[in-house]
mmCIF file of C-alpha atoms in Angstrom:
data_model
loop_
_atom_site.group_PDB
_atom_site.id
_atom_site.type_symbol
_atom_site.label_atom_id
_atom_site.label_comp_id
_atom_site.label_asym_id
_atom_site.label_seq_id
_atom_site.Cartn_x
_atom_site.Cartn_y
_atom_site.Cartn_z
ATOM 1 C CA UNK A 1 -23.632 -17.547 -1.491
ATOM 2 C CA UNK A 2 -25.753 -20.465 -2.747
ATOM 3 C CA UNK A 3 -26.276 -24.228 -2.478
ATOM 4 C CA UNK A 4 -24.424 -26.022 -5.272
ATOM 5 C CA UNK A 5 -23.095 -28.870 -3.101
ATOM 6 C CA UNK A 6 -25.631 -30.593 -0.871
ATOM 7 C CA UNK A 7 -24.382 -31.955 2.445
ATOM 8 C CA UNK A 8 -26.031 -34.449 4.769
ATOM 9 C CA UNK A 9 -26.008 -34.297 8.544
ATOM 10 C CA UNK A 10 -23.298 -36.957 8.474
ATOM 11 C CA UNK A 11 -21.174 -34.766 6.209
ATOM 12 C CA UNK A 12 -21.497 -31.819 8.584
ATOM 13 C CA UNK A 13 -20.557 -34.012 11.554
ATOM 14 C CA UNK A 14 -17.469 -35.273 9.717
ATOM 15 C CA UNK A 15 -16.363 -31.702 9.038
ATOM 16 C CA UNK A 16 -16.956 -30.522 12.604
ATOM 17 C CA UNK A 17 -14.715 -33.289 13.965
ATOM 18 C CA UNK A 18 -11.630 -31.459 12.675
ATOM 19 C CA UNK A 19 -12.561 -28.224 14.501
ATOM 20 C CA UNK A 20 -12.934 -27.183 18.119
ATOM 21 C CA UNK A 21 -16.181 -25.286 17.758
ATOM 22 C CA UNK A 22 -18.600 -27.486 19.690
ATOM 23 C CA UNK A 23 -21.139 -30.148 18.777
ATOM 24 C CA UNK A 24 -23.739 -29.818 16.040
ATOM 25 C CA UNK A 25 -27.190 -28.543 17.015
ATOM 26 C CA UNK A 26 -28.604 -27.851 13.539
ATOM 27 C CA UNK A 27 -27.652 -26.601 10.072
ATOM 28 C CA UNK A 28 -29.291 -25.159 6.968
ATOM 29 C CA UNK A 29 -28.234 -24.223 3.435
ATOM 30 C CA UNK A 30 -28.109 -20.555 2.438
ATOM 31 C CA UNK A 31 -29.670 -19.980 -0.970
ATOM 32 C CA UNK A 32 -28.792 -16.322 -1.573
ATOM 33 C CA UNK A 33 -26.022 -15.600 -4.075
ATOM 34 C CA UNK A 34 -24.519 -17.687 -6.859
ATOM 35 C CA UNK A 35 -20.801 -18.356 -6.339
ATOM 36 C CA UNK A 36 -20.105 -20.714 -3.410
ATOM 37 C CA UNK A 37 -22.077 -23.154 -1.297
ATOM 38 C CA UNK A 38 -22.758 -21.899 2.224
ATOM 39 C CA UNK A 39 -24.308 -23.504 5.280
ATOM 40 C CA UNK A 40 -25.298 -21.852 8.525
ATOM 41 C CA UNK A 41 -24.258 -24.112 11.384
ATOM 42 C CA UNK A 42 -25.358 -23.887 15.004
ATOM 43 C CA UNK A 43 -23.157 -25.699 17.523
ATOM 44 C CA UNK A 44 -23.148 -25.883 21.289
ATOM 45 C CA UNK A 45 -20.663 -22.980 21.251
ATOM 46 C CA UNK A 46 -21.954 -20.540 18.632
ATOM 47 C CA UNK A 47 -23.204 -19.968 15.101
ATOM 48 C CA UNK A 48 -20.775 -20.435 12.183
ATOM 49 C CA UNK A 49 -20.724 -20.359 8.395
ATOM 50 C CA UNK A 50 -19.336 -23.309 6.448
ATOM 51 C CA UNK A 51 -18.248 -22.368 2.928
ATOM 52 C CA UNK A 52 -17.601 -24.865 0.145
ATOM 53 C CA UNK A 53 -15.638 -23.169 -2.616
ATOM 54 C CA UNK A 54 -17.078 -23.851 -6.051
ATOM 55 C CA UNK A 55 -15.629 -23.677 -9.551
ATOM 56 C CA UNK A 56 -15.487 -19.903 -10.165
ATOM 57 C CA UNK A 57 -13.202 -19.265 -7.180
ATOM 58 C CA UNK A 58 -9.486 -19.771 -7.845
ATOM 59 C CA UNK A 59 -8.447 -22.247 -5.143
ATOM 60 C CA UNK A 60 -4.798 -21.168 -5.326
ATOM 61 C CA UNK A 61 -5.819 -17.757 -4.013
ATOM 62 C CA UNK A 62 -7.864 -18.963 -1.046
ATOM 63 C CA UNK A 63 -5.050 -18.442 1.509
ATOM 64 C CA UNK A 64 -4.699 -14.854 0.265
ATOM 65 C CA UNK A 65 -8.440 -14.180 0.479
ATOM 66 C CA UNK A 66 -8.623 -15.532 4.008
ATOM 67 C CA UNK A 67 -5.547 -13.633 5.148
ATOM 68 C CA UNK A 68 -7.068 -10.477 3.673
ATOM 69 C CA UNK A 69 -10.111 -11.091 5.856
ATOM 70 C CA UNK A 70 -7.869 -11.517 8.881
ATOM 71 C CA UNK A 71 -6.095 -8.263 8.004
ATOM 72 C CA UNK A 72 -9.420 -6.437 7.740
ATOM 73 C CA UNK A 73 -10.515 -7.819 11.106
ATOM 74 C CA UNK A 74 -7.285 -6.576 12.668
ATOM 75 C CA UNK A 75 -7.892 -3.090 11.188
ATOM 76 C CA UNK A 76 -11.438 -2.791 12.577
ATOM 77 C CA UNK A 77 -13.228 -3.608 9.325
ATOM 78 C CA UNK A 78 -15.733 -6.176 10.490
ATOM 79 C CA UNK A 79 -16.077 -9.273 8.315
ATOM 80 C CA UNK A 80 -16.336 -13.041 8.880
ATOM 81 C CA UNK A 81 -13.207 -14.344 10.588
ATOM 82 C CA UNK A 82 -11.700 -17.611 9.307
ATOM 83 C CA UNK A 83 -11.590 -20.307 12.009
ATOM 84 C CA UNK A 84 -8.501 -22.452 12.549
ATOM 85 C CA UNK A 85 -8.999 -26.210 12.748
ATOM 86 C CA UNK A 86 -7.324 -28.538 15.249
ATOM 87 C CA UNK A 87 -4.159 -28.515 13.134
ATOM 88 C CA UNK A 88 -4.177 -24.696 12.873
ATOM 89 C CA UNK A 89 -5.220 -24.748 9.218
ATOM 90 C CA UNK A 90 -7.638 -22.244 7.690
ATOM 91 C CA UNK A 91 -8.569 -24.380 4.660
ATOM 92 C CA UNK A 92 -9.495 -28.062 4.409
ATOM 93 C CA UNK A 93 -10.576 -30.577 1.781
ATOM 94 C CA UNK A 94 -13.915 -32.379 1.756
ATOM 95 C CA UNK A 95 -15.141 -34.574 -1.085
ATOM 96 C CA UNK A 96 -12.562 -33.092 -3.461
ATOM 97 C CA UNK A 97 -13.556 -29.517 -2.651
ATOM 98 C CA UNK A 98 -11.939 -26.808 -0.550
ATOM 99 C CA UNK A 99 -13.830 -25.741 2.567
ATOM 100 C CA UNK A 100 -13.459 -23.250 5.405
ATOM 101 C CA UNK A 101 -15.443 -22.262 8.485
ATOM 102 C CA UNK A 102 -16.006 -18.658 9.527
ATOM 103 C CA UNK A 103 -17.388 -16.757 12.466
ATOM 104 C CA UNK A 104 -21.041 -15.816 12.062
ATOM 105 C CA UNK A 105 -21.695 -12.185 11.207
ATOM 106 C CA UNK A 106 -24.694 -10.642 12.957
ATOM 107 C CA UNK A 107 -27.106 -8.473 11.028
ATOM 108 C CA UNK A 108 -28.699 -8.768 7.620
ATOM 109 C CA UNK A 109 -28.565 -7.116 4.225
ATOM 110 C CA UNK A 110 -30.975 -4.323 3.332
ATOM 111 C CA UNK A 111 -33.496 -4.298 0.500
ATOM 112 C CA UNK A 112 -33.980 -0.542 0.892
ATOM 113 C CA UNK A 113 -31.280 1.898 1.976
ATOM 114 C CA UNK A 114 -30.844 5.553 2.799
ATOM 115 C CA UNK A 115 -28.419 8.349 1.975
ATOM 116 C CA UNK A 116 -26.775 7.782 5.373
ATOM 117 C CA UNK A 117 -26.322 4.093 4.534
ATOM 118 C CA UNK A 118 -24.714 5.098 1.225
ATOM 119 C CA UNK A 119 -22.286 7.442 2.975
ATOM 120 C CA UNK A 120 -21.268 4.554 5.247
ATOM 121 C CA UNK A 121 -20.855 2.239 2.236
ATOM 122 C CA UNK A 122 -18.506 4.705 0.583
ATOM 123 C CA UNK A 123 -16.623 5.189 3.830
ATOM 124 C CA UNK A 124 -16.066 1.480 4.489
ATOM 125 C CA UNK A 125 -14.882 0.976 0.891
ATOM 126 C CA UNK A 126 -12.471 3.896 1.205
ATOM 127 C CA UNK A 127 -11.222 2.464 4.480
ATOM 128 C CA UNK A 128 -10.853 -0.983 2.893
ATOM 129 C CA UNK A 129 -8.619 0.539 0.216
ATOM 130 C CA UNK A 130 -6.606 2.528 2.752
ATOM 131 C CA UNK A 131 -5.936 -0.194 5.336
ATOM 132 C CA UNK A 132 -5.022 -2.763 2.676
ATOM 133 C CA UNK A 133 -2.736 -0.505 0.631
ATOM 134 C CA UNK A 134 0.313 -2.354 1.974
ATOM 135 C CA UNK A 135 -1.227 -5.828 1.732
ATOM 136 C CA UNK A 136 1.656 -7.771 0.215
ATOM 137 C CA UNK A 137 -0.107 -10.436 -1.822
ATOM 138 C CA UNK A 138 -1.272 -9.113 -5.202
ATOM 139 C CA UNK A 139 -3.827 -11.100 -7.171
ATOM 140 C CA UNK A 140 -4.354 -10.196 -10.819
ATOM 141 C CA UNK A 141 -7.987 -9.444 -11.632
ATOM 142 C CA UNK A 142 -9.013 -12.573 -13.522
ATOM 143 C CA UNK A 143 -12.459 -11.116 -14.231
ATOM 144 C CA UNK A 144 -11.325 -8.121 -16.260
ATOM 145 C CA UNK A 145 -11.133 -7.369 -19.996
ATOM 146 C CA UNK A 146 -9.847 -10.737 -21.267
ATOM 147 C CA UNK A 147 -12.437 -12.579 -19.178
ATOM 148 C CA UNK A 148 -15.228 -10.357 -20.511
ATOM 149 C CA UNK A 149 -14.265 -11.162 -24.102
ATOM 150 C CA UNK A 150 -14.012 -14.901 -23.392
ATOM 151 C CA UNK A 151 -17.370 -14.940 -21.602
ATOM 152 C CA UNK A 152 -19.023 -13.089 -24.477
ATOM 153 C CA UNK A 153 -17.544 -15.490 -27.039
ATOM 154 C CA UNK A 154 -18.843 -18.515 -25.094
ATOM 155 C CA UNK A 155 -22.467 -17.406 -25.416
ATOM 156 C CA UNK A 156 -24.604 -18.473 -28.344
ATOM 157 C CA UNK A 157 -25.915 -15.411 -30.203
ATOM 158 C CA UNK A 158 -29.503 -16.651 -30.489
ATOM 159 C CA UNK A 159 -29.673 -17.580 -26.796
ATOM 160 C CA UNK A 160 -28.166 -14.231 -25.852
ATOM 161 C CA UNK A 161 -30.649 -12.285 -27.958
ATOM 162 C CA UNK A 162 -33.524 -14.357 -26.565
ATOM 163 C CA UNK A 163 -32.748 -12.982 -23.099
ATOM 164 C CA UNK A 164 -32.173 -9.379 -24.249
ATOM 165 C CA UNK A 165 -33.097 -8.488 -27.861
ATOM 166 C CA UNK A 166 -30.064 -7.345 -29.890
ATOM 167 C CA UNK A 167 -27.783 -7.841 -26.869
ATOM 168 C CA UNK A 168 -25.103 -9.501 -28.991
ATOM 169 C CA UNK A 169 -24.623 -6.438 -31.193
ATOM 170 C CA UNK A 170 -24.522 -3.989 -28.278
ATOM 171 C CA UNK A 171 -22.113 -6.107 -26.226
ATOM 172 C CA UNK A 172 -19.774 -6.624 -29.174
ATOM 173 C CA UNK A 173 -19.657 -2.862 -29.799
ATOM 174 C CA UNK A 174 -19.161 -2.033 -26.134
ATOM 175 C CA UNK A 175 -16.399 -4.593 -25.676
ATOM 176 C CA UNK A 176 -14.530 -3.066 -28.599
ATOM 177 C CA UNK A 177 -14.938 0.460 -27.211
ATOM 178 C CA UNK A 178 -13.809 -0.483 -23.715
ATOM 179 C CA UNK A 179 -10.842 -2.475 -24.985
ATOM 180 C CA UNK A 180 -9.659 0.553 -26.978
ATOM 181 C CA UNK A 181 -10.235 3.115 -24.214
ATOM 182 C CA UNK A 182 -9.569 1.302 -20.932
ATOM 183 C CA UNK A 183 -7.188 3.437 -18.792
ATOM 184 C CA UNK A 184 -3.677 2.271 -17.958
ATOM 185 C CA UNK A 185 -2.321 4.581 -15.269
ATOM 186 C CA UNK A 186 -4.749 4.990 -12.381
ATOM 187 C CA UNK A 187 -4.086 4.322 -8.666
ATOM 188 C CA UNK A 188 -4.131 0.601 -7.920
ATOM 189 C CA UNK A 189 -4.450 -1.467 -4.785
ATOM 190 C CA UNK A 190 -6.346 -4.332 -3.198
ATOM 191 C CA UNK A 191 -10.022 -4.102 -4.130
ATOM 192 C CA UNK A 192 -13.071 -5.985 -2.858
ATOM 193 C CA UNK A 193 -14.707 -6.128 -6.324
ATOM 194 C CA UNK A 194 -18.063 -7.443 -5.064
ATOM 195 C CA UNK A 195 -19.483 -4.914 -2.581
ATOM 196 C CA UNK A 196 -23.124 -5.508 -3.478
ATOM 197 C CA UNK A 197 -26.031 -4.907 -1.063
ATOM 198 C CA UNK A 198 -26.292 -8.622 -0.270
ATOM 199 C CA UNK A 199 -22.616 -8.577 0.762
ATOM 200 C CA UNK A 200 -23.095 -5.861 3.375
ATOM 201 C CA UNK A 201 -24.819 -6.587 6.685
ATOM 202 C CA UNK A 202 -26.479 -3.976 8.860
ATOM 203 C CA UNK A 203 -27.646 -3.964 12.449
ATOM 204 C CA UNK A 204 -30.182 -1.180 12.602
ATOM 205 C CA UNK A 205 -28.750 1.811 10.742
ATOM 206 C CA UNK A 206 -25.091 0.785 11.082
ATOM 207 C CA UNK A 207 -22.963 -1.539 8.976
ATOM 208 C CA UNK A 208 -22.144 -4.667 10.978
ATOM 209 C CA UNK A 209 -19.778 -6.146 8.402
ATOM 210 C CA UNK A 210 -18.930 -6.974 4.796
ATOM 211 C CA UNK A 211 -18.867 -10.392 3.127
ATOM 212 C CA UNK A 212 -17.544 -12.352 0.135
ATOM 213 C CA UNK A 213 -13.906 -11.474 -0.455
ATOM 214 C CA UNK A 214 -13.462 -14.089 -3.178
ATOM 215 C CA UNK A 215 -13.211 -11.653 -6.069
ATOM 216 C CA UNK A 216 -10.692 -9.465 -4.243
ATOM 217 C CA UNK A 217 -7.704 -8.630 -6.402
ATOM 218 C CA UNK A 218 -5.193 -5.931 -7.346
ATOM 219 C CA UNK A 219 -6.716 -3.409 -9.727
ATOM 220 C CA UNK A 220 -7.780 0.209 -10.144
ATOM 221 C CA UNK A 221 -9.260 1.471 -6.887
ATOM 222 C CA UNK A 222 -11.879 3.489 -8.748
ATOM 223 C CA UNK A 223 -13.013 0.336 -10.580
ATOM 224 C CA UNK A 224 -14.041 -0.993 -7.168
ATOM 225 C CA UNK A 225 -15.869 2.261 -6.506
ATOM 226 C CA UNK A 226 -17.586 1.942 -9.902
ATOM 227 C CA UNK A 227 -18.812 -1.570 -9.030
ATOM 228 C CA UNK A 228 -20.187 -0.200 -5.768
ATOM 229 C CA UNK A 229 -21.882 2.799 -7.422
ATOM 230 C CA UNK A 230 -23.632 0.545 -9.934
ATOM 231 C CA UNK A 231 -24.784 -1.785 -7.169
ATOM 232 C CA UNK A 232 -26.147 0.864 -4.804
ATOM 233 C CA UNK A 233 -27.226 3.865 -6.914
ATOM 234 C CA UNK A 234 -29.748 2.346 -9.324
ATOM 235 C CA UNK A 235 -33.299 1.288 -8.494
ATOM 236 C CA UNK A 236 -35.573 -0.098 -11.206
ATOM 237 C CA UNK A 237 -33.276 1.404 -13.816
ATOM 238 C CA UNK A 238 -33.200 4.908 -12.374
ATOM 239 C CA UNK A 239 -29.958 6.539 -11.227
ATOM 240 C CA UNK A 240 -30.085 8.115 -7.759
ATOM 241 C CA UNK A 241 -27.788 11.151 -7.763
ATOM 242 C CA UNK A 242 -28.142 11.648 -3.989
ATOM 243 C CA UNK A 243 -26.991 8.093 -3.269
ATOM 244 C CA UNK A 244 -24.070 8.627 -5.642
ATOM 245 C CA UNK A 245 -23.087 11.872 -3.899
ATOM 246 C CA UNK A 246 -23.185 10.212 -0.485
ATOM 247 C CA UNK A 247 -21.069 7.226 -1.538
ATOM 248 C CA UNK A 248 -18.495 9.567 -3.065
ATOM 249 C CA UNK A 249 -18.484 11.760 0.067
ATOM 250 C CA UNK A 250 -18.097 8.745 2.335
ATOM 251 C CA UNK A 251 -15.326 7.332 0.178
ATOM 252 C CA UNK A 252 -13.417 10.619 0.074
ATOM 253 C CA UNK A 253 -13.616 10.922 3.857
ATOM 254 C CA UNK A 254 -11.115 8.033 3.798
ATOM 255 C CA UNK A 255 -9.358 8.480 0.441
ATOM 256 C CA UNK A 256 -9.442 11.414 -1.988
ATOM 257 C CA UNK A 257 -10.083 10.687 -5.659
ATOM 258 C CA UNK A 258 -7.578 12.069 -8.138
ATOM 259 C CA UNK A 259 -8.572 14.357 -11.006
ATOM 260 C CA UNK A 260 -7.668 11.648 -13.515
ATOM 261 C CA UNK A 261 -9.871 9.101 -11.730
ATOM 262 C CA UNK A 262 -12.839 11.453 -11.996
ATOM 263 C CA UNK A 263 -12.184 12.090 -15.694
ATOM 264 C CA UNK A 264 -12.043 8.340 -16.403
ATOM 265 C CA UNK A 265 -15.038 7.443 -14.245
ATOM 266 C CA UNK A 266 -17.525 6.915 -17.097
ATOM 267 C CA UNK A 267 -15.555 4.145 -18.766
ATOM 268 C CA UNK A 268 -14.885 2.461 -15.407
ATOM 269 C CA UNK A 269 -18.614 2.510 -14.666
ATOM 270 C CA UNK A 270 -19.313 1.022 -18.085
ATOM 271 C CA UNK A 271 -16.715 -1.687 -17.566
ATOM 272 C CA UNK A 272 -18.114 -2.512 -14.131
ATOM 273 C CA UNK A 273 -21.633 -2.757 -15.578
ATOM 274 C CA UNK A 274 -20.450 -4.892 -18.495
ATOM 275 C CA UNK A 275 -18.589 -7.307 -16.231
ATOM 276 C CA UNK A 276 -21.707 -8.210 -14.220
ATOM 277 C CA UNK A 277 -24.056 -8.100 -17.190
ATOM 278 C CA UNK A 278 -21.914 -10.690 -18.974
ATOM 279 C CA UNK A 279 -21.649 -13.094 -16.034
ATOM 280 C CA UNK A 280 -25.364 -12.792 -15.268
ATOM 281 C CA UNK A 281 -26.236 -13.514 -18.881
ATOM 282 C CA UNK A 282 -23.864 -16.476 -18.935
ATOM 283 C CA UNK A 283 -25.310 -17.879 -15.692
ATOM 284 C CA UNK A 284 -28.874 -17.491 -16.954
ATOM 285 C CA UNK A 285 -28.122 -19.232 -20.240
ATOM 286 C CA UNK A 286 -26.132 -22.039 -18.543
ATOM 287 C CA UNK A 287 -28.060 -22.615 -15.303
ATOM 288 C CA UNK A 288 -27.554 -26.114 -13.882
ATOM 289 C CA UNK A 289 -30.821 -27.987 -13.467
ATOM 290 C CA UNK A 290 -29.983 -29.639 -10.134
ATOM 291 C CA UNK A 291 -28.630 -26.614 -8.213
ATOM 292 C CA UNK A 292 -30.686 -24.491 -5.825
ATOM 293 C CA UNK A 293 -29.513 -21.052 -6.887
ATOM 294 C CA UNK A 294 -30.995 -17.577 -6.777
ATOM 295 C CA UNK A 295 -29.911 -16.129 -10.122
ATOM 296 C CA UNK A 296 -29.317 -12.405 -10.527
ATOM 297 C CA UNK A 297 -31.308 -10.594 -13.203
ATOM 298 C CA UNK A 298 -29.153 -9.540 -16.203
ATOM 299 C CA UNK A 299 -31.792 -7.009 -17.334
ATOM 300 C CA UNK A 300 -30.890 -4.787 -14.377
ATOM 301 C CA UNK A 301 -27.277 -4.432 -15.525
ATOM 302 C CA UNK A 302 -28.279 -4.007 -19.140
ATOM 303 C CA UNK A 303 -30.161 -0.869 -18.057
ATOM 304 C CA UNK A 304 -27.200 0.363 -16.015
ATOM 305 C CA UNK A 305 -24.826 -0.129 -18.946
ATOM 306 C CA UNK A 306 -27.173 1.740 -21.302
ATOM 307 C CA UNK A 307 -27.376 4.629 -18.805
ATOM 308 C CA UNK A 308 -23.594 5.002 -18.695
ATOM 309 C CA UNK A 309 -23.229 4.695 -22.480
ATOM 310 C CA UNK A 310 -25.780 7.460 -22.951
ATOM 311 C CA UNK A 311 -24.122 9.521 -20.198
ATOM 312 C CA UNK A 312 -20.710 9.588 -21.862
ATOM 313 C CA UNK A 313 -21.033 13.084 -23.321
ATOM 314 C CA UNK A 314 -23.948 14.784 -21.598
ATOM 315 C CA UNK A 315 -23.880 13.703 -17.946
ATOM 316 C CA UNK A 316 -21.706 15.071 -15.164
ATOM 317 C CA UNK A 317 -21.592 12.537 -12.330
ATOM 318 C CA UNK A 318 -19.794 14.944 -10.013
ATOM 319 C CA UNK A 319 -22.460 17.660 -9.753
#
C-alpha cells in the first residue's frame, strides 16, 4: 500500500457515485507499502478501502486476485472483500487506471510479535494453501527467476554498490547458483507470496485478516513458506529459531511438509530473500521524486540472504 496516485475530494465523489456504499464523510491516503495506491474512505454506511492498481500489478490478473479473495472469505480466511458496484462489477476504470473498493479490515499490523503469533501465521498460511488447492485459475509467478535476472541487469553497478558495497558481485554469483540449483518437482499450488507483517492484521492476540493478494500465483508451496519465514523470523539481522519452529508447527497443523521440501528449504529461503532484496534495491535506486512512498530497507534482506548462504552446509533449520 502507498500513495502513487493523488486523488481530490471530487475524484473520490465521482468514484463513489458508481457504488451503493453511502455518501462520503472523509478520506485519507495510506502511505504504508510500495505497490498500489490506497485510500481509507469513511461513508455514511461504513469504512472502505479504495485501491488504485499501479504499474507492478498485472491488470489482466485482477479478476483472479479478487476472486481468490472471495474464495478465501467463503472458506473462513478473513481478508478484505471486494465490493460490487451498481452494475455488479468488481473492477472499474478511473483516469486510465484500474480501481476496486473493498470492505475495511479491522485491526492493525504488529511491530513486535510472539511465538503464539508465529504459530498462527504458519497456520493461516497452511490453511490458505489447503483451501485454495482446487482454485482453478493458475497464474504463473512473474516475479521468479527470470524476473530476478532482469531486475539485476537493469541496475547500474556503481549505484548498486553505493547502496551495498560489493553487492553486484554477490548478487551475480547468487543468481548463477540459484539458477543452476532451483528445484523442479516440489508440491505446487496457489500461494500468497507476500505474507509480510504489514500484510497481516491483528485484533489483540488474534489474526483478524490478511491483505495484499496481488502477488498471488501458482508456484511451490514451500516458496511461500520461505517468504513468510524470512519476513517473520529475523530481527535486526538475527534469526529467531523459536519463531521459525512455531511457524513450521502452525503450518504443519494444516499441511504436512514433504521430506523433499525440507531438504530443498535452504535454496528456497535464499531465492525468497534474493527476490525481495532485488526489488528493494531497484526501488531505492529508482525512487520517483513526486510519490509519497515508504520504501523498504534492502539492507535487511541482504543480511537475510547472507545468513542463508552461510547456513547452506552447517545449519539445520529443522532442529
